[in-house]
Protein backbone atom coordinates (compact mmCIF):
# COMPACT_ATOMS: atom_id res chain seq x y z
CA UNK A 1 0.00 0.00 0.00
CA UNK A 2 1.46 3.27 -1.03
CA UNK A 3 2.36 5.80 1.66
CA UNK A 4 0.46 9.00 1.18
CA UNK A 5 2.69 12.00 0.40
CA UNK A 6 2.11 14.78 2.80
CA UNK A 7 0.75 17.93 1.28
CA UNK A 8 3.18 20.75 1.23
CA UNK A 9 2.48 23.34 3.84
CA UNK A 10 1.39 26.56 2.50
CA UNK A 11 3.26 29.61 3.57
CA UNK A 12 1.40 32.84 3.66
CA UNK A 13 2.41 35.05 0.76
CA UNK A 14 5.39 37.27 1.55
CA UNK A 15 4.64 40.88 1.08
CA UNK A 16 7.60 43.01 0.14
CA UNK A 17 8.78 45.21 2.91
CA UNK A 18 8.05 48.84 2.28
CA UNK A 19 11.12 50.74 1.28
CA UNK A 20 12.37 53.09 3.96
CA UNK A 21 11.23 56.61 3.27
CA UNK A 22 13.76 58.55 1.29
CA UNK A 23 15.28 61.34 3.26
CA UNK A 24 16.02 64.63 1.69
CA UNK A 25 19.57 65.70 2.37
CA UNK A 26 19.71 68.17 5.16
CA UNK A 27 19.71 71.74 3.94
CA UNK A 28 22.80 73.36 5.32
CA UNK A 29 25.25 75.95 4.15
CA UNK A 30 26.58 75.40 0.69
CA UNK A 31 30.01 73.84 0.63
CA UNK A 32 32.75 76.39 0.62
CA UNK A 33 36.07 76.27 -1.06
CA UNK A 34 39.18 77.91 0.15
CA UNK A 35 40.42 80.82 -1.85
CA UNK A 36 44.15 81.38 -1.82
CA UNK A 37 45.14 84.52 0.01
CA UNK A 38 47.03 87.09 -1.98
CA UNK A 39 49.30 89.03 0.34
CA UNK A 40 49.79 91.88 -2.11
CA UNK A 41 47.47 94.80 -1.58
CA UNK A 42 45.29 95.49 -4.64
CA UNK A 43 44.50 99.05 -5.75
CA UNK A 44 42.02 100.70 -3.42
CA UNK A 45 38.65 101.75 -4.75
CA UNK A 46 35.76 103.26 -2.85
CA UNK A 47 32.25 104.01 -4.00
CA UNK A 48 31.76 107.65 -4.84
CA UNK A 49 29.23 109.32 -2.59
CA UNK A 50 26.06 110.59 -4.14
CA UNK A 51 26.58 114.31 -4.59
CA UNK A 52 23.71 116.74 -4.32
CA UNK A 53 24.22 120.25 -5.56
CA UNK A 54 22.97 123.11 -3.45
CA UNK A 55 21.21 124.53 -6.52
CA UNK A 56 19.82 121.31 -8.00
CA UNK A 57 19.17 117.61 -7.62
CA UNK A 58 21.69 114.78 -7.41
CA UNK A 59 21.61 114.23 -11.17
CA UNK A 60 22.08 117.86 -12.10
CA UNK A 61 24.64 118.46 -14.87
CA UNK A 62 28.21 118.81 -13.71
CA UNK A 63 27.78 116.70 -10.60
CA UNK A 64 29.04 113.23 -9.87
CA UNK A 65 26.66 110.36 -9.18
CA UNK A 66 28.50 107.33 -10.49
CA UNK A 67 30.06 103.92 -9.81
CA UNK A 68 33.15 103.09 -7.72
CA UNK A 69 36.08 105.41 -8.16
CA UNK A 70 39.75 105.53 -7.27
CA UNK A 71 40.65 107.05 -3.97
CA UNK A 72 43.87 108.96 -4.73
CA UNK A 73 44.06 112.09 -6.86
CA UNK A 74 46.80 112.30 -9.48
CA UNK A 75 47.15 116.06 -9.09
CA UNK A 76 46.34 118.30 -6.10
CA UNK A 77 46.57 122.08 -6.50
CA UNK A 78 46.19 124.56 -3.61
CA UNK A 79 46.51 128.26 -3.09
CA UNK A 80 46.68 129.52 0.49
CA UNK A 81 45.45 132.69 2.13
CA UNK A 82 47.47 135.77 3.00
CA UNK A 83 46.84 138.97 4.98
CA UNK A 84 45.15 140.43 1.87
CA UNK A 85 42.66 139.01 -0.61
CA UNK A 86 44.63 136.03 -1.89
CA UNK A 87 42.40 133.20 -3.14
CA UNK A 88 42.33 130.22 -0.81
CA UNK A 89 41.25 126.91 -2.37
CA UNK A 90 42.20 123.29 -3.04
CA UNK A 91 41.39 121.27 -6.16
CA UNK A 92 42.10 117.55 -6.53
CA UNK A 93 42.11 116.06 -10.03
CA UNK A 94 41.57 112.33 -10.58
CA UNK A 95 42.62 110.31 -13.63
CA UNK A 96 38.99 109.53 -14.49
CA UNK A 97 38.14 113.25 -14.75
CA UNK A 98 36.68 113.86 -11.31
CA UNK A 99 37.57 117.12 -9.62
CA UNK A 100 37.05 117.64 -5.90
CA UNK A 101 37.14 121.31 -5.02
CA UNK A 102 36.99 123.28 -1.80
CA UNK A 103 36.86 127.03 -2.11
CA UNK A 104 37.57 129.09 0.98
CA UNK A 105 38.03 132.83 1.47
CA UNK A 106 38.44 134.87 -1.74
CA UNK A 107 38.29 131.70 -3.85
CA UNK A 108 36.84 132.00 -7.37
CA UNK A 109 33.95 129.83 -6.15
CA UNK A 110 33.29 129.27 -2.45
CA UNK A 111 32.16 125.99 -0.95
CA UNK A 112 32.67 122.37 -1.88
CA UNK A 113 32.07 120.94 -5.32
CA UNK A 114 32.64 117.58 -6.96
CA UNK A 115 32.43 117.69 -10.73
CA UNK A 116 33.42 115.60 -13.73
CA UNK A 117 35.57 116.91 -16.58
CA UNK A 118 36.98 115.24 -19.66
CA UNK A 119 39.79 112.88 -18.51
CA UNK A 120 41.82 114.17 -21.48
CA UNK A 121 42.13 117.51 -19.64
CA UNK A 122 43.72 115.76 -16.66
CA UNK A 123 46.09 113.86 -18.96
CA UNK A 124 47.06 117.14 -20.66
CA UNK A 125 47.83 118.79 -17.32
CA UNK A 126 50.01 115.84 -16.31
CA UNK A 127 51.77 115.99 -19.68
CA UNK A 128 52.51 119.72 -19.18
CA UNK A 129 53.95 118.95 -15.73
CA UNK A 130 56.17 116.29 -17.24
CA UNK A 131 57.31 118.67 -19.99
CA UNK A 132 58.44 121.29 -17.47
CA UNK A 133 60.38 118.67 -15.47
CA UNK A 134 58.17 118.85 -12.41
CA UNK A 135 59.84 115.88 -10.68
CA UNK A 136 63.25 117.57 -11.00
CA UNK A 137 62.13 120.85 -9.36
CA UNK A 138 63.09 121.86 -5.85
CA UNK A 139 60.55 121.03 -3.14
CA UNK A 140 60.22 124.65 -1.98
CA UNK A 141 60.62 128.13 -3.41
CA UNK A 142 60.09 130.28 -0.31
CA UNK A 143 61.24 133.54 1.18
CA UNK A 144 60.36 132.97 4.81
CA UNK A 145 57.98 135.94 4.88
CA UNK A 146 54.96 135.19 7.07
CA UNK A 147 52.36 136.99 4.97
CA UNK A 148 53.23 135.38 1.63
CA UNK A 149 50.60 133.11 0.11
CA UNK A 150 51.75 129.67 -1.03
CA UNK A 151 50.89 127.70 -4.11
CA UNK A 152 51.24 123.97 -3.55
CA UNK A 153 51.19 121.34 -6.26
CA UNK A 154 51.36 117.60 -5.59
CA UNK A 155 51.49 115.05 -8.41
CA UNK A 156 51.29 111.26 -8.02
CA UNK A 157 52.33 109.05 -10.93
CA UNK A 158 50.66 105.77 -11.92
CA UNK A 159 53.64 104.00 -10.30
CA UNK A 160 52.89 105.70 -6.96
CA UNK A 161 55.76 108.24 -7.03
CA UNK A 162 54.66 111.50 -5.38
CA UNK A 163 56.24 114.94 -5.64
CA UNK A 164 55.13 118.07 -3.75
CA UNK A 165 56.33 121.56 -4.63
CA UNK A 166 55.49 124.63 -2.53
CA UNK A 167 56.01 128.08 -4.05
CA UNK A 168 55.94 131.53 -2.48
CA UNK A 169 58.19 133.33 -4.98
CA UNK A 170 61.27 132.97 -7.20
CA UNK A 171 59.92 129.86 -8.93
CA UNK A 172 60.85 129.02 -12.54
CA UNK A 173 58.77 130.87 -15.13
CA UNK A 174 57.56 127.58 -16.67
CA UNK A 175 56.14 126.48 -13.30
CA UNK A 176 54.37 129.82 -12.78
CA UNK A 177 52.87 129.52 -16.27
CA UNK A 178 51.69 126.01 -15.42
CA UNK A 179 50.02 127.39 -12.28
CA UNK A 180 48.13 129.81 -14.53
CA UNK A 181 46.89 126.85 -16.62
CA UNK A 182 45.83 125.06 -13.44
CA UNK A 183 43.95 128.15 -12.20
CA UNK A 184 42.04 128.24 -15.49
CA UNK A 185 41.32 124.48 -15.39
CA UNK A 186 39.96 124.80 -11.84
CA UNK A 187 37.84 127.82 -12.73
CA UNK A 188 36.43 126.10 -15.83
CA UNK A 189 35.59 122.98 -13.82
CA UNK A 190 33.80 124.63 -10.92
CA UNK A 191 32.24 127.70 -12.53
CA UNK A 192 29.50 125.60 -14.15
CA UNK A 193 28.39 124.49 -10.66
CA UNK A 194 28.60 127.92 -8.98
CA UNK A 195 25.52 129.03 -7.08
mmCIF file of N, CA and C in Angstrom, residues 30-31 39 55 57-58 81 108 122-123 144 158-159 173-174 177 181 190 192:
data_model
loop_
_atom_site.group_PDB
_atom_site.id
_atom_site.type_symbol
_atom_site.label_atom_id
_atom_site.label_comp_id
_atom_site.label_asym_id
_atom_site.label_seq_id
_atom_site.Cartn_x
_atom_site.Cartn_y
_atom_site.Cartn_z
ATOM 1 N N UNK A 30 25.945 75.958 1.880
ATOM 2 C CA UNK A 30 26.578 75.400 0.690
ATOM 3 C C UNK A 30 28.043 75.141 0.983
ATOM 4 N N UNK A 31 28.593 74.112 0.369
ATOM 5 C CA UNK A 31 30.006 73.844 0.633
ATOM 6 C C UNK A 31 30.853 75.030 0.205
ATOM 7 N N UNK A 39 48.785 88.109 -0.667
ATOM 8 C CA UNK A 39 49.297 89.029 0.341
ATOM 9 C C UNK A 39 49.660 90.389 -0.231
ATOM 10 N N UNK A 55 22.150 123.838 -5.633
ATOM 11 C CA UNK A 55 21.211 124.527 -6.515
ATOM 12 C C UNK A 55 20.484 123.556 -7.444
ATOM 13 N N UNK A 57 19.274 118.976 -8.115
ATOM 14 C CA UNK A 57 19.168 117.611 -7.620
ATOM 15 C C UNK A 57 20.450 116.838 -7.806
ATOM 16 N N UNK A 58 20.462 115.569 -7.343
ATOM 17 C CA UNK A 58 21.689 114.777 -7.413
ATOM 18 C C UNK A 58 22.133 114.456 -8.823
ATOM 19 N N UNK A 81 45.817 131.309 1.820
ATOM 20 C CA UNK A 81 45.446 132.689 2.129
ATOM 21 C C UNK A 81 46.664 133.525 2.510
ATOM 22 N N UNK A 108 37.700 131.660 -6.232
ATOM 23 C CA UNK A 108 36.845 131.996 -7.369
ATOM 24 C C UNK A 108 35.412 131.499 -7.176
ATOM 25 N N UNK A 122 42.815 116.177 -17.738
ATOM 26 C CA UNK A 122 43.723 115.759 -16.664
ATOM 27 C C UNK A 122 45.019 115.218 -17.268
ATOM 28 N N UNK A 123 44.886 114.408 -18.311
ATOM 29 C CA UNK A 123 46.085 113.865 -18.965
ATOM 30 C C UNK A 123 46.951 114.987 -19.536
ATOM 31 N N UNK A 144 60.402 132.909 3.354
ATOM 32 C CA UNK A 144 60.358 132.971 4.811
ATOM 33 C C UNK A 144 59.455 134.073 5.323
ATOM 34 N N UNK A 158 51.340 107.069 -11.924
ATOM 35 C CA UNK A 158 50.663 105.769 -11.919
ATOM 36 C C UNK A 158 51.468 104.731 -11.151
ATOM 37 N N UNK A 159 52.781 104.932 -11.043
ATOM 38 C CA UNK A 159 53.638 104.004 -10.301
ATOM 39 C C UNK A 159 53.671 104.317 -8.803
ATOM 40 N N UNK A 173 59.855 130.274 -14.348
ATOM 41 C CA UNK A 173 58.767 130.867 -15.135
ATOM 42 C C UNK A 173 57.832 129.787 -15.687
ATOM 43 N N UNK A 174 58.390 128.650 -16.101
ATOM 44 C CA UNK A 174 57.556 127.582 -16.668
ATOM 45 C C UNK A 174 56.579 127.041 -15.621
ATOM 46 N N UNK A 177 53.791 129.588 -15.139
ATOM 47 C CA UNK A 177 52.868 129.519 -16.273
ATOM 48 C C UNK A 177 51.947 128.294 -16.121
ATOM 49 N N UNK A 181 47.729 127.849 -15.940
ATOM 50 C CA UNK A 181 46.887 126.854 -16.623
ATOM 51 C C UNK A 181 46.017 126.101 -15.621
ATOM 52 N N UNK A 190 34.757 124.343 -11.990
ATOM 53 C CA UNK A 190 33.795 124.635 -10.924
ATOM 54 C C UNK A 190 32.823 125.762 -11.249
ATOM 55 N N UNK A 192 30.798 126.087 -13.660
ATOM 56 C CA UNK A 192 29.503 125.597 -14.146
ATOM 57 C C UNK A 192 28.612 125.134 -12.994
#
